[in-house]
Amino acid sequence: MTAALTIDGIGVAFAGFKAVDGVSLVIEEGELRVLLGANGAGKTTLMDLVSGRTRATEGHVFLYDREITNRDEHQIARAGLGRKFQIPSVFKELSVRANLEVASCRNPHVFANLRFGFSRAQRRRVDEVLALIDLGDTADQPAANLSHGQTQWLELGMLIVQDPKVLLLDEPTAGMTQAETHKTAEIIKSLRGQHSIIVVEHDMAFVREIAERITVLHLGRVLAEGDLASIETNEDVRRAYLGAAAGHG
Amino acid sequence: MLEIIFIGLSVGSILLLVALGLAITYGAMGVINMAHGEMVMLGAYTTVMAGIWLHLGFLASIPLAFVVTALVGLAIERVVVRRLYGRLLDTLLATWGIAILLQQAVRLEFGLSFFGKHIRGLGPGLQNVTVPPALTGAIMVGGEDVNVYRLFIIGVTAALTALTWFIMYRTDIGIQVRAIMRNPRMAAACGVNVQRINALTFAYGSGLAGIAGVMMSGFKTVFPDMGTSMVVDGFLVVVVGGVGSLLGAVFSAGLLGQVDGSVASLTNDVLARAVVFGLVILIIVIRPTGLFSFKGR
Amino acid sequence: MTIQRRLDYLCYAIFIVAILLVPLLLGDFWINRMSKFLVYGMLGVAVSLCWGYAGILNLGQGLFFGAGAYMLAMSLKLLSNTSMQQGSDTPVPDFMLWNAQPGAPTELCCINHGSWLWLPFQSQWFGILMGILLPVTLALILGLIVFRKRIAGVFVSIITLALVLLVRLVLIDAQPLTNGFNGLTDLGTLTILGYQFDAYGLGTYYLIAVSLALVLIGARMLVETRAGLILQAIRDDQNRVRYLGFDVPVYQLFFFTVSAGIAGYAGMLYVVAAEFASPTFMDLAYSITMVVWAAVGGRASLLGACIGAILINIVAATVSETQSFMEAWKAVIGLVFVLVVLYLPRGLAGLASDIGERIEARAAARAATGSQAAAMVAASRRAP
């Protein structure tokens, strides 16, 4: 097996507070990893560090053999790492199809894009993804008209069009109905094998549906790693996360 | 040296006088009110008109100008600004339209000049205001001649700044304004009547501009376009200081005033303004959020 | 191609034919006026490209317009008779001689500090070249700093506003070089391949009309490219575009610079039609007025913004025959502007497209029977 994403001892401190403190993770090619952790455990910050939003003060990140530590966001994205945000962000004034077309531009340079239309291969890819995320009927409507769930799928679709090596999905089911959550799980499962995926999630039903391996973060450190059963029976995790979750409920 | 510092202080206090109202409307409400300069203009004209028609003295015009401009501000908020919350650039453009309207209203004497009727004190011409003799002349401070009227402006600015600080940080209304500043939706959820507070804030900010207008009328000629350059200066002060920061506005008005004053004494007024603009661009580029800023929403 | 887009292209075609035919109906005086208004139309295109498509509200568009205008005006000034009658072999601007120190040399190289900057402008082509190059370079430098620092929204507006006022003051302060407040007047005539572009002639009108047509078509083509699509995506959500792997500042910079180039070109054309260049081009009011035109016409429509600029000016010129009417017109503009922002945020172009859609839907309803069928047709119209 080859490692698709290697996070090696990464960390960052905000005004002395270590939000992520020396986290190491290895995601194998084609693996689907779920990241768990209570609020403030450092999940989103970890995503920020990997995707270039936040600069790391220590450690390294590799995408396959290539070091991407502290590169600009667009460089990391071009290297093959796609990220979906917690609050879905799409281009509201553009049509659903145009949203995907923007993502399908292979060459990021402005002068390379001074041309009209898209190649047949690109259009086919956009159609495929439209079918996958089930937005074929609304392809020509502005993205602003989509429901919350559909918007999430569209953003997911934009990443899929790009065919990234590694996908970071930050709470892809946030705010979704049960049916929508289920469908999202289907989409993510269909990507398994072709992409290496990290999913940050709170919804345990969803996690049970998709999870193979789980990593639990707590206070900026890796608390435990293993399959679903071992995590659910892990005493540390119970105390740190499930206990906290019970406290919420 | 002392003289230059004093001139800077005096320029800075005028800047702050104009910027104070903007700091509140922009900071608290996220509204770029391009008609703010016209509020200053209306304040100045209120002084002119009060002198001609009501035989009110200069000092008595201060509360009157506050009331007049606050009411105009209230009307603008009710009719236009209220519909545009959250659309920052649109408010900028709409209030620009209002600014032109107000200028033309004064210049055309509310349209009466079409019918050959003229109101003394209005119209396209220049107006002047007489300042009470007690506020003219100079006194000796520390071996230097100091212009009394400039001293008066510094005093009024300090008093208004203190009053604004008191309202913002020591009253119930102030805490509601600050809540809206940070997060209007949350404030509304906590029972703050956001619409009412916004209207009051806007009226207060406009009223402050009106007082600034009275002060201006004491040492500048009064004419319909006088507000245009002031609103720009005011914004630069607010943006450099950091949106929503009263302390920032005070500090940046002081800074820009000193720079303007000292460059002007070395070269000329035009270059001094150019240097101030350059400095402002530099500061915004280096610190887009301003010198004193908090993370708001 | 959708019907909507076909109608859109039809409007472009009608507009271009219209501006080419208009001189048949007008006398010399109005031809000159229309020449200027078409230049304003070009400014509308520049503003719409920058504001409507890139989402950058540049309140200093006058900087680029003025830069273009001054560059050409400097060349034309040296071509003017007024620069020739000074007893020197080479032309020297008359105001420089008026302002010269007693006993100063009367040669352009050294009449005052900095007058040598005028030397290359003895060639008209240098002025023309700089008329594009200077605004583009300014935009590149400004954009590079602003967009790399991820400065956005109102802060860009304030920086551009402060910059145009800064340049205006420097221009006024450099009175010996620029003639200060008075600007450059008494200009010579632009001559290309032996043809003289007289401000009141048809030649100038067609130079401007054809330029506008080309700029309009070019800008439209630009926003139809993939890059244009990406630009609109950036306007909607910068961050998302960044995380899709695009270098956002480069795109913003590109379109900002193109917009500046158009404004600079417009500035040059304005000098040809108006025969002067003045610091008023860099007044705050001038730059905001351009934005007003674009907003009234429709910021998100290149053609709409262009027509908005032309229409407002035609109406203004028609009603403002007397001074007091002109002042009243300003008040009307203020009012119109408030109303447009409040009730027509997409401007006249938005209104036109809404009306077009409604007519289309009604026609479809008449063709089909029953309201449900009509809705289906209306829906299928949206499909490619």
PDB file of C-alpha atoms in Angstrom, chain B residues 30-245:
ATOM      1  CA  GLY B  30     -22.040  48.791   8.688  1.00  0.00           C
ATOM      2  CA  VAL B  31     -23.442  51.692   6.722  1.00  0.00           C
ATOM      3  CA  ILE B  32     -21.169  53.836   4.610  1.00  0.00           C
ATOM      4  CA  ASN B  33     -23.017  57.096   4.740  1.00  0.00           C
ATOM      5  CA  MET B  34     -21.713  59.246   1.908  1.00  0.00           C
ATOM      6  CA  ALA B  35     -24.254  61.899   2.891  1.00  0.00           C
ATOM      7  CA  HIS B  36     -22.427  62.436   6.166  1.00  0.00           C
ATOM      8  CA  GLY B  37     -20.574  65.398   4.706  1.00  0.00           C
ATOM      9  CA  GLU B  38     -23.928  66.881   3.747  1.00  0.00           C
ATOM     10  CA  MET B  39     -24.994  66.572   7.381  1.00  0.00           C
ATOM     11  CA  VAL B  40     -22.025  68.760   8.225  1.00  0.00           C
ATOM     12  CA  MET B  41     -23.154  71.133   5.489  1.00  0.00           C
ATOM     13  CA  LEU B  42     -26.702  71.181   6.864  1.00  0.00           C
ATOM     14  CA  GLY B  43     -25.341  71.897  10.334  1.00  0.00           C
ATOM     15  CA  ALA B  44     -23.401  74.836   8.939  1.00  0.00           C
ATOM     16  CA  TYR B  45     -26.468  76.147   7.095  1.00  0.00           C
ATOM     17  CA  THR B  46     -28.545  75.730  10.222  1.00  0.00           C
ATOM     18  CA  THR B  47     -26.146  78.159  11.914  1.00  0.00           C
ATOM     19  CA  VAL B  48     -26.436  80.571   8.997  1.00  0.00           C
ATOM     20  CA  MET B  49     -30.228  80.380   8.906  1.00  0.00           C
ATOM     21  CA  ALA B  50     -30.631  80.555  12.661  1.00  0.00           C
ATOM     22  CA  GLY B  51     -28.577  83.724  12.656  1.00  0.00           C
ATOM     23  CA  ILE B  52     -30.593  85.335   9.873  1.00  0.00           C
ATOM     24  CA  TRP B  53     -34.117  84.245  10.678  1.00  0.00           C
ATOM     25  CA  LEU B  54     -34.175  83.453  14.391  1.00  0.00           C
ATOM     26  CA  HIS B  55     -31.453  85.865  15.468  1.00  0.00           C
ATOM     27  CA  LEU B  56     -29.899  83.017  17.361  1.00  0.00           C
ATOM     28  CA  GLY B  57     -26.279  83.314  18.328  1.00  0.00           C
ATOM     29  CA  PHE B  58     -23.516  80.961  17.349  1.00  0.00           C
ATOM     30  CA  LEU B  59     -23.544  78.942  20.555  1.00  0.00           C
ATOM     31  CA  ALA B  60     -27.322  78.585  20.565  1.00  0.00           C
ATOM     32  CA  SER B  61     -27.075  77.091  17.089  1.00  0.00           C
ATOM     33  CA  ILE B  62     -25.191  74.064  18.392  1.00  0.00           C
ATOM     34  CA  PRO B  63     -28.184  72.254  19.940  1.00  0.00           C
ATOM     35  CA  LEU B  64     -30.426  73.431  17.113  1.00  0.00           C
ATOM     36  CA  ALA B  65     -28.079  72.030  14.450  1.00  0.00           C
ATOM     37  CA  PHE B  66     -27.866  68.771  16.376  1.00  0.00           C
ATOM     38  CA  VAL B  67     -31.643  68.415  16.383  1.00  0.00           C
ATOM     39  CA  VAL B  68     -32.086  69.410  12.741  1.00  0.00           C
ATOM     40  CA  THR B  69     -29.449  67.053  11.363  1.00  0.00           C
ATOM     41  CA  ALA B  70     -30.474  64.250  13.695  1.00  0.00           C
ATOM     42  CA  LEU B  71     -34.020  64.516  12.324  1.00  0.00           C
ATOM     43  CA  VAL B  72     -32.771  64.529   8.736  1.00  0.00           C
ATOM     44  CA  GLY B  73     -30.595  61.536   9.583  1.00  0.00           C
ATOM     45  CA  LEU B  74     -33.565  59.765  11.099  1.00  0.00           C
ATOM     46  CA  ALA B  75     -35.563  60.369   7.938  1.00  0.00           C
ATOM     47  CA  ILE B  76     -32.759  59.042   5.734  1.00  0.00           C
ATOM     48  CA  GLU B  77     -32.465  55.941   7.887  1.00  0.00           C
ATOM     49  CA  ARG B  78     -36.208  55.315   7.797  1.00  0.00           C
ATOM     50  CA  VAL B  79     -36.659  55.874   4.077  1.00  0.00           C
ATOM     51  CA  VAL B  80     -33.478  54.524   2.481  1.00  0.00           C
ATOM     52  CA  VAL B  81     -30.771  53.044   4.667  1.00  0.00           C
ATOM     53  CA  ARG B  82     -33.121  50.670   6.496  1.00  0.00           C
ATOM     54  CA  ARG B  83     -33.853  48.819   3.262  1.00  0.00           C
ATOM     55  CA  LEU B  84     -30.210  48.281   2.477  1.00  0.00           C
ATOM     56  CA  TYR B  85     -28.707  46.711   5.603  1.00  0.00           C
ATOM     57  CA  GLY B  86     -26.102  44.136   4.708  1.00  0.00           C
ATOM     58  CA  ARG B  87     -25.520  45.660   1.279  1.00  0.00           C
ATOM     59  CA  LEU B  88     -22.550  47.822   2.135  1.00  0.00           C
ATOM     60  CA  LEU B  89     -21.616  49.056  -1.318  1.00  0.00           C
ATOM     61  CA  ASP B  90     -25.248  49.716  -2.183  1.00  0.00           C
ATOM     62  CA  THR B  91     -25.664  51.961   0.840  1.00  0.00           C
ATOM     63  CA  LEU B  92     -22.548  53.794  -0.253  1.00  0.00           C
ATOM     64  CA  LEU B  93     -24.123  54.485  -3.643  1.00  0.00           C
ATOM     65  CA  ALA B  94     -27.613  55.286  -2.389  1.00  0.00           C
ATOM     66  CA  THR B  95     -26.322  57.731   0.208  1.00  0.00           C
ATOM     67  CA  TRP B  96     -24.192  59.328  -2.498  1.00  0.00           C
ATOM     68  CA  GLY B  97     -27.464  59.991  -4.318  1.00  0.00           C
ATOM     69  CA  ILE B  98     -28.899  61.484  -1.134  1.00  0.00           C
ATOM     70  CA  ALA B  99     -25.798  63.652  -0.778  1.00  0.00           C
ATOM     71  CA  ILE B 100     -26.364  65.127  -4.234  1.00  0.00           C
ATOM     72  CA  LEU B 101     -30.042  65.655  -3.454  1.00  0.00           C
ATOM     73  CA  LEU B 102     -29.254  67.536  -0.260  1.00  0.00           C
ATOM     74  CA  GLN B 103     -26.642  69.703  -1.952  1.00  0.00           C
ATOM     75  CA  GLN B 104     -29.034  70.590  -4.725  1.00  0.00           C
ATOM     76  CA  ALA B 105     -31.862  71.219  -2.269  1.00  0.00           C
ATOM     77  CA  VAL B 106     -29.743  73.878  -0.614  1.00  0.00           C
ATOM     78  CA  ARG B 107     -28.384  75.259  -3.849  1.00  0.00           C
ATOM     79  CA  LEU B 108     -31.822  75.523  -5.458  1.00  0.00           C
ATOM     80  CA  GLU B 109     -33.412  76.753  -2.230  1.00  0.00           C
ATOM     81  CA  PHE B 110     -35.651  73.678  -2.131  1.00  0.00           C
ATOM     82  CA  GLY B 111     -36.702  74.332  -5.719  1.00  0.00           C
ATOM     83  CA  LEU B 112     -38.086  77.800  -4.952  1.00  0.00           C
ATOM     84  CA  SER B 113     -35.396  79.487  -7.033  1.00  0.00           C
ATOM     85  CA  PHE B 114     -37.230  78.174 -10.100  1.00  0.00           C
ATOM     86  CA  PHE B 115     -40.142  80.386  -9.230  1.00  0.00           C
ATOM     87  CA  GLY B 116     -37.952  83.388  -8.662  1.00  0.00           C
ATOM     88  CA  LYS B 117     -38.321  83.115  -4.904  1.00  0.00           C
ATOM     89  CA  HIS B 118     -35.171  83.281  -2.861  1.00  0.00           C
ATOM     90  CA  ILE B 119     -34.523  82.416   0.728  1.00  0.00           C
ATOM     91  CA  ARG B 120     -31.843  84.482   2.374  1.00  0.00           C
ATOM     92  CA  GLY B 121     -29.069  82.234   3.590  1.00  0.00           C
ATOM     93  CA  LEU B 122     -29.539  79.484   0.999  1.00  0.00           C
ATOM     94  CA  GLY B 123     -28.690  79.323  -2.674  1.00  0.00           C
ATOM     95  CA  PRO B 124     -25.472  78.611  -4.548  1.00  0.00           C
ATOM     96  CA  GLY B 125     -23.477  81.465  -3.018  1.00  0.00           C
ATOM     97  CA  LEU B 126     -21.071  81.589  -0.091  1.00  0.00           C
ATOM     98  CA  GLN B 127     -22.320  82.298   3.423  1.00  0.00           C
ATOM     99  CA  ASN B 128     -20.496  83.471   6.483  1.00  0.00           C
ATOM    100  CA  VAL B 129     -21.191  83.220  10.168  1.00  0.00           C
ATOM    101  CA  THR B 130     -20.072  85.607  12.837  1.00  0.00           C
ATOM    102  CA  VAL B 131     -18.448  84.062  15.852  1.00  0.00           C
ATOM    103  CA  PRO B 132     -18.897  85.628  19.285  1.00  0.00           C
ATOM    104  CA  PRO B 133     -15.989  87.950  20.078  1.00  0.00           C
ATOM    105  CA  ALA B 134     -15.021  85.823  23.052  1.00  0.00           C
ATOM    106  CA  LEU B 135     -14.037  83.041  20.661  1.00  0.00           C
ATOM    107  CA  THR B 136     -11.885  85.144  18.388  1.00  0.00           C
ATOM    108  CA  GLY B 137      -8.360  86.355  18.706  1.00  0.00           C
ATOM    109  CA  ALA B 138      -5.472  84.613  20.317  1.00  0.00           C
ATOM    110  CA  ILE B 139      -4.167  83.984  23.784  1.00  0.00           C
ATOM    111  CA  MET B 140      -0.682  83.201  24.986  1.00  0.00           C
ATOM    112  CA  VAL B 141      -0.061  79.601  25.972  1.00  0.00           C
ATOM    113  CA  GLY B 142       3.469  78.545  26.845  1.00  0.00           C
ATOM    114  CA  GLY B 143       4.978  81.497  25.057  1.00  0.00           C
ATOM    115  CA  GLU B 144       3.087  80.880  21.802  1.00  0.00           C
ATOM    116  CA  ASP B 145       0.099  82.653  20.316  1.00  0.00           C
ATOM    117  CA  VAL B 146      -2.790  80.231  20.268  1.00  0.00           C
ATOM    118  CA  ASN B 147      -5.933  80.823  18.280  1.00  0.00           C
ATOM    119  CA  VAL B 148      -8.890  80.803  20.665  1.00  0.00           C
ATOM    120  CA  TYR B 149     -11.326  79.383  18.137  1.00  0.00           C
ATOM    121  CA  ARG B 150      -9.044  76.425  17.431  1.00  0.00           C
ATOM    122  CA  LEU B 151      -8.840  75.849  21.166  1.00  0.00           C
ATOM    123  CA  PHE B 152     -12.625  75.977  21.299  1.00  0.00           C
ATOM    124  CA  ILE B 153     -12.906  73.318  18.564  1.00  0.00           C
ATOM    125  CA  ILE B 154     -10.482  71.062  20.396  1.00  0.00           C
ATOM    126  CA  GLY B 155     -12.553  71.492  23.539  1.00  0.00           C
ATOM    127  CA  VAL B 156     -15.859  70.743  21.813  1.00  0.00           C
ATOM    128  CA  THR B 157     -14.378  67.700  20.086  1.00  0.00           C
ATOM    129  CA  ALA B 158     -13.033  66.381  23.371  1.00  0.00           C
ATOM    130  CA  ALA B 159     -16.406  66.923  25.032  1.00  0.00           C
ATOM    131  CA  LEU B 160     -18.331  65.185  22.252  1.00  0.00           C
ATOM    132  CA  THR B 161     -15.881  62.294  22.198  1.00  0.00           C
ATOM    133  CA  ALA B 162     -16.282  61.892  25.940  1.00  0.00           C
ATOM    134  CA  LEU B 163     -20.066  62.065  25.614  1.00  0.00           C
ATOM    135  CA  THR B 164     -20.055  59.460  22.863  1.00  0.00           C
ATOM    136  CA  TRP B 165     -17.777  57.225  24.883  1.00  0.00           C
ATOM    137  CA  PHE B 166     -20.109  57.593  27.853  1.00  0.00           C
ATOM    138  CA  ILE B 167     -23.160  56.716  25.784  1.00  0.00           C
ATOM    139  CA  MET B 168     -21.487  53.746  24.157  1.00  0.00           C
ATOM    140  CA  TYR B 169     -19.887  52.251  27.255  1.00  0.00           C
ATOM    141  CA  ARG B 170     -21.919  53.416  30.205  1.00  0.00           C
ATOM    142  CA  THR B 171     -25.564  53.394  29.157  1.00  0.00           C
ATOM    143  CA  ASP B 172     -28.157  50.749  28.305  1.00  0.00           C
ATOM    144  CA  ILE B 173     -28.484  52.043  24.767  1.00  0.00           C
ATOM    145  CA  GLY B 174     -24.726  51.885  24.348  1.00  0.00           C
ATOM    146  CA  ILE B 175     -24.512  48.249  25.312  1.00  0.00           C
ATOM    147  CA  GLN B 176     -27.259  47.486  22.801  1.00  0.00           C
ATOM    148  CA  VAL B 177     -25.388  49.386  20.106  1.00  0.00           C
ATOM    149  CA  ARG B 178     -22.237  47.449  20.876  1.00  0.00           C
ATOM    150  CA  ALA B 179     -24.167  44.190  20.796  1.00  0.00           C
ATOM    151  CA  ILE B 180     -25.468  45.048  17.318  1.00  0.00           C
ATOM    152  CA  MET B 181     -21.949  45.955  16.282  1.00  0.00           C
ATOM    153  CA  ARG B 182     -20.689  42.478  17.104  1.00  0.00           C
ATOM    154  CA  ASN B 183     -23.618  40.438  15.921  1.00  0.00           C
ATOM    155  CA  PRO B 184     -26.929  42.018  14.904  1.00  0.00           C
ATOM    156  CA  ARG B 185     -28.841  38.744  14.655  1.00  0.00           C
ATOM    157  CA  MET B 186     -27.763  37.569  18.049  1.00  0.00           C
ATOM    158  CA  ALA B 187     -28.619  40.980  19.466  1.00  0.00           C
ATOM    159  CA  ALA B 188     -32.072  40.744  17.935  1.00  0.00           C
ATOM    160  CA  ALA B 189     -32.466  37.267  19.379  1.00  0.00           C
ATOM    161  CA  CYS B 190     -31.611  38.664  22.800  1.00  0.00           C
ATOM    162  CA  GLY B 191     -34.449  41.128  22.567  1.00  0.00           C
ATOM    163  CA  VAL B 192     -32.636  44.207  21.300  1.00  0.00           C
ATOM    164  CA  ASN B 193     -34.909  46.219  19.067  1.00  0.00           C
ATOM    165  CA  VAL B 194     -32.342  46.428  16.287  1.00  0.00           C
ATOM    166  CA  GLN B 195     -34.402  48.670  14.024  1.00  0.00           C
ATOM    167  CA  ARG B 196     -35.033  51.210  16.733  1.00  0.00           C
ATOM    168  CA  ILE B 197     -31.448  51.238  17.946  1.00  0.00           C
ATOM    169  CA  ASN B 198     -30.134  51.536  14.410  1.00  0.00           C
ATOM    170  CA  ALA B 199     -32.408  54.487  13.731  1.00  0.00           C
ATOM    171  CA  LEU B 200     -31.279  56.186  16.952  1.00  0.00           C
ATOM    172  CA  THR B 201     -27.627  55.481  16.221  1.00  0.00           C
ATOM    173  CA  PHE B 202     -27.940  56.924  12.750  1.00  0.00           C
ATOM    174  CA  ALA B 203     -29.716  59.991  14.073  1.00  0.00           C
ATOM    175  CA  TYR B 204     -27.070  60.503  16.742  1.00  0.00           C
ATOM    176  CA  GLY B 205     -24.236  60.117  14.224  1.00  0.00           C
ATOM    177  CA  SER B 206     -25.930  62.628  11.941  1.00  0.00           C
ATOM    178  CA  GLY B 207     -26.469  65.011  14.842  1.00  0.00           C
ATOM    179  CA  LEU B 208     -22.757  64.898  15.650  1.00  0.00           C
ATOM    180  CA  ALA B 209     -22.072  65.819  12.027  1.00  0.00           C
ATOM    181  CA  GLY B 210     -24.468  68.734  12.463  1.00  0.00           C
ATOM    182  CA  ILE B 211     -22.443  70.030  15.409  1.00  0.00           C
ATOM    183  CA  ALA B 212     -19.298  69.591  13.324  1.00  0.00           C
ATOM    184  CA  GLY B 213     -21.024  71.780  10.757  1.00  0.00           C
ATOM    185  CA  VAL B 214     -21.581  74.553  13.303  1.00  0.00           C
ATOM    186  CA  MET B 215     -17.902  74.408  14.216  1.00  0.00           C
ATOM    187  CA  MET B 216     -16.886  74.510  10.552  1.00  0.00           C
ATOM    188  CA  SER B 217     -19.091  77.504   9.869  1.00  0.00           C
ATOM    189  CA  GLY B 218     -17.097  79.431  12.452  1.00  0.00           C
ATOM    190  CA  PHE B 219     -13.856  79.394  10.469  1.00  0.00           C
ATOM    191  CA  LYS B 220     -14.765  78.381   6.900  1.00  0.00           C
ATOM    192  CA  THR B 221     -17.108  79.812   4.350  1.00  0.00           C
ATOM    193  CA  VAL B 222     -20.327  77.878   4.034  1.00  0.00           C
ATOM    194  CA  PHE B 223     -21.397  76.587   0.617  1.00  0.00           C
ATOM    195  CA  PRO B 224     -23.461  73.675  -0.709  1.00  0.00           C
ATOM    196  CA  ASP B 225     -20.513  71.441  -1.728  1.00  0.00           C
ATOM    197  CA  MET B 226     -18.524  71.898   1.460  1.00  0.00           C
ATOM    198  CA  GLY B 227     -19.283  68.381   2.727  1.00  0.00           C
ATOM    199  CA  THR B 228     -17.896  66.356  -0.144  1.00  0.00           C
ATOM    200  CA  SER B 229     -14.256  66.420   0.833  1.00  0.00           C
ATOM    201  CA  MET B 230     -15.102  66.038   4.510  1.00  0.00           C
ATOM    202  CA  VAL B 231     -16.810  62.718   4.089  1.00  0.00           C
ATOM    203  CA  VAL B 232     -13.708  61.344   2.409  1.00  0.00           C
ATOM    204  CA  ASP B 233     -11.482  62.562   5.226  1.00  0.00           C
ATOM    205  CA  GLY B 234     -13.908  61.181   7.760  1.00  0.00           C
ATOM    206  CA  PHE B 235     -13.861  57.753   6.175  1.00  0.00           C
ATOM    207  CA  LEU B 236     -10.128  57.638   5.959  1.00  0.00           C
ATOM    208  CA  VAL B 237      -9.949  58.397   9.667  1.00  0.00           C
ATOM    209  CA  VAL B 238     -12.465  55.682  10.504  1.00  0.00           C
ATOM    210  CA  VAL B 239     -10.890  53.032   8.282  1.00  0.00           C
ATOM    211  CA  VAL B 240      -7.371  53.767   9.480  1.00  0.00           C
ATOM    212  CA  GLY B 241      -8.531  53.719  13.072  1.00  0.00           C
ATOM    213  CA  GLY B 242     -10.292  50.408  12.692  1.00  0.00           C
ATOM    214  CA  VAL B 243     -13.979  50.006  12.032  1.00  0.00           C
ATOM    215  CA  GLY B 244     -16.042  50.196  15.173  1.00  0.00           C
ATOM    216  CA  SER B 245     -13.260  51.427  17.403  1.00  0.00           C
TER     217      SER B 245
END
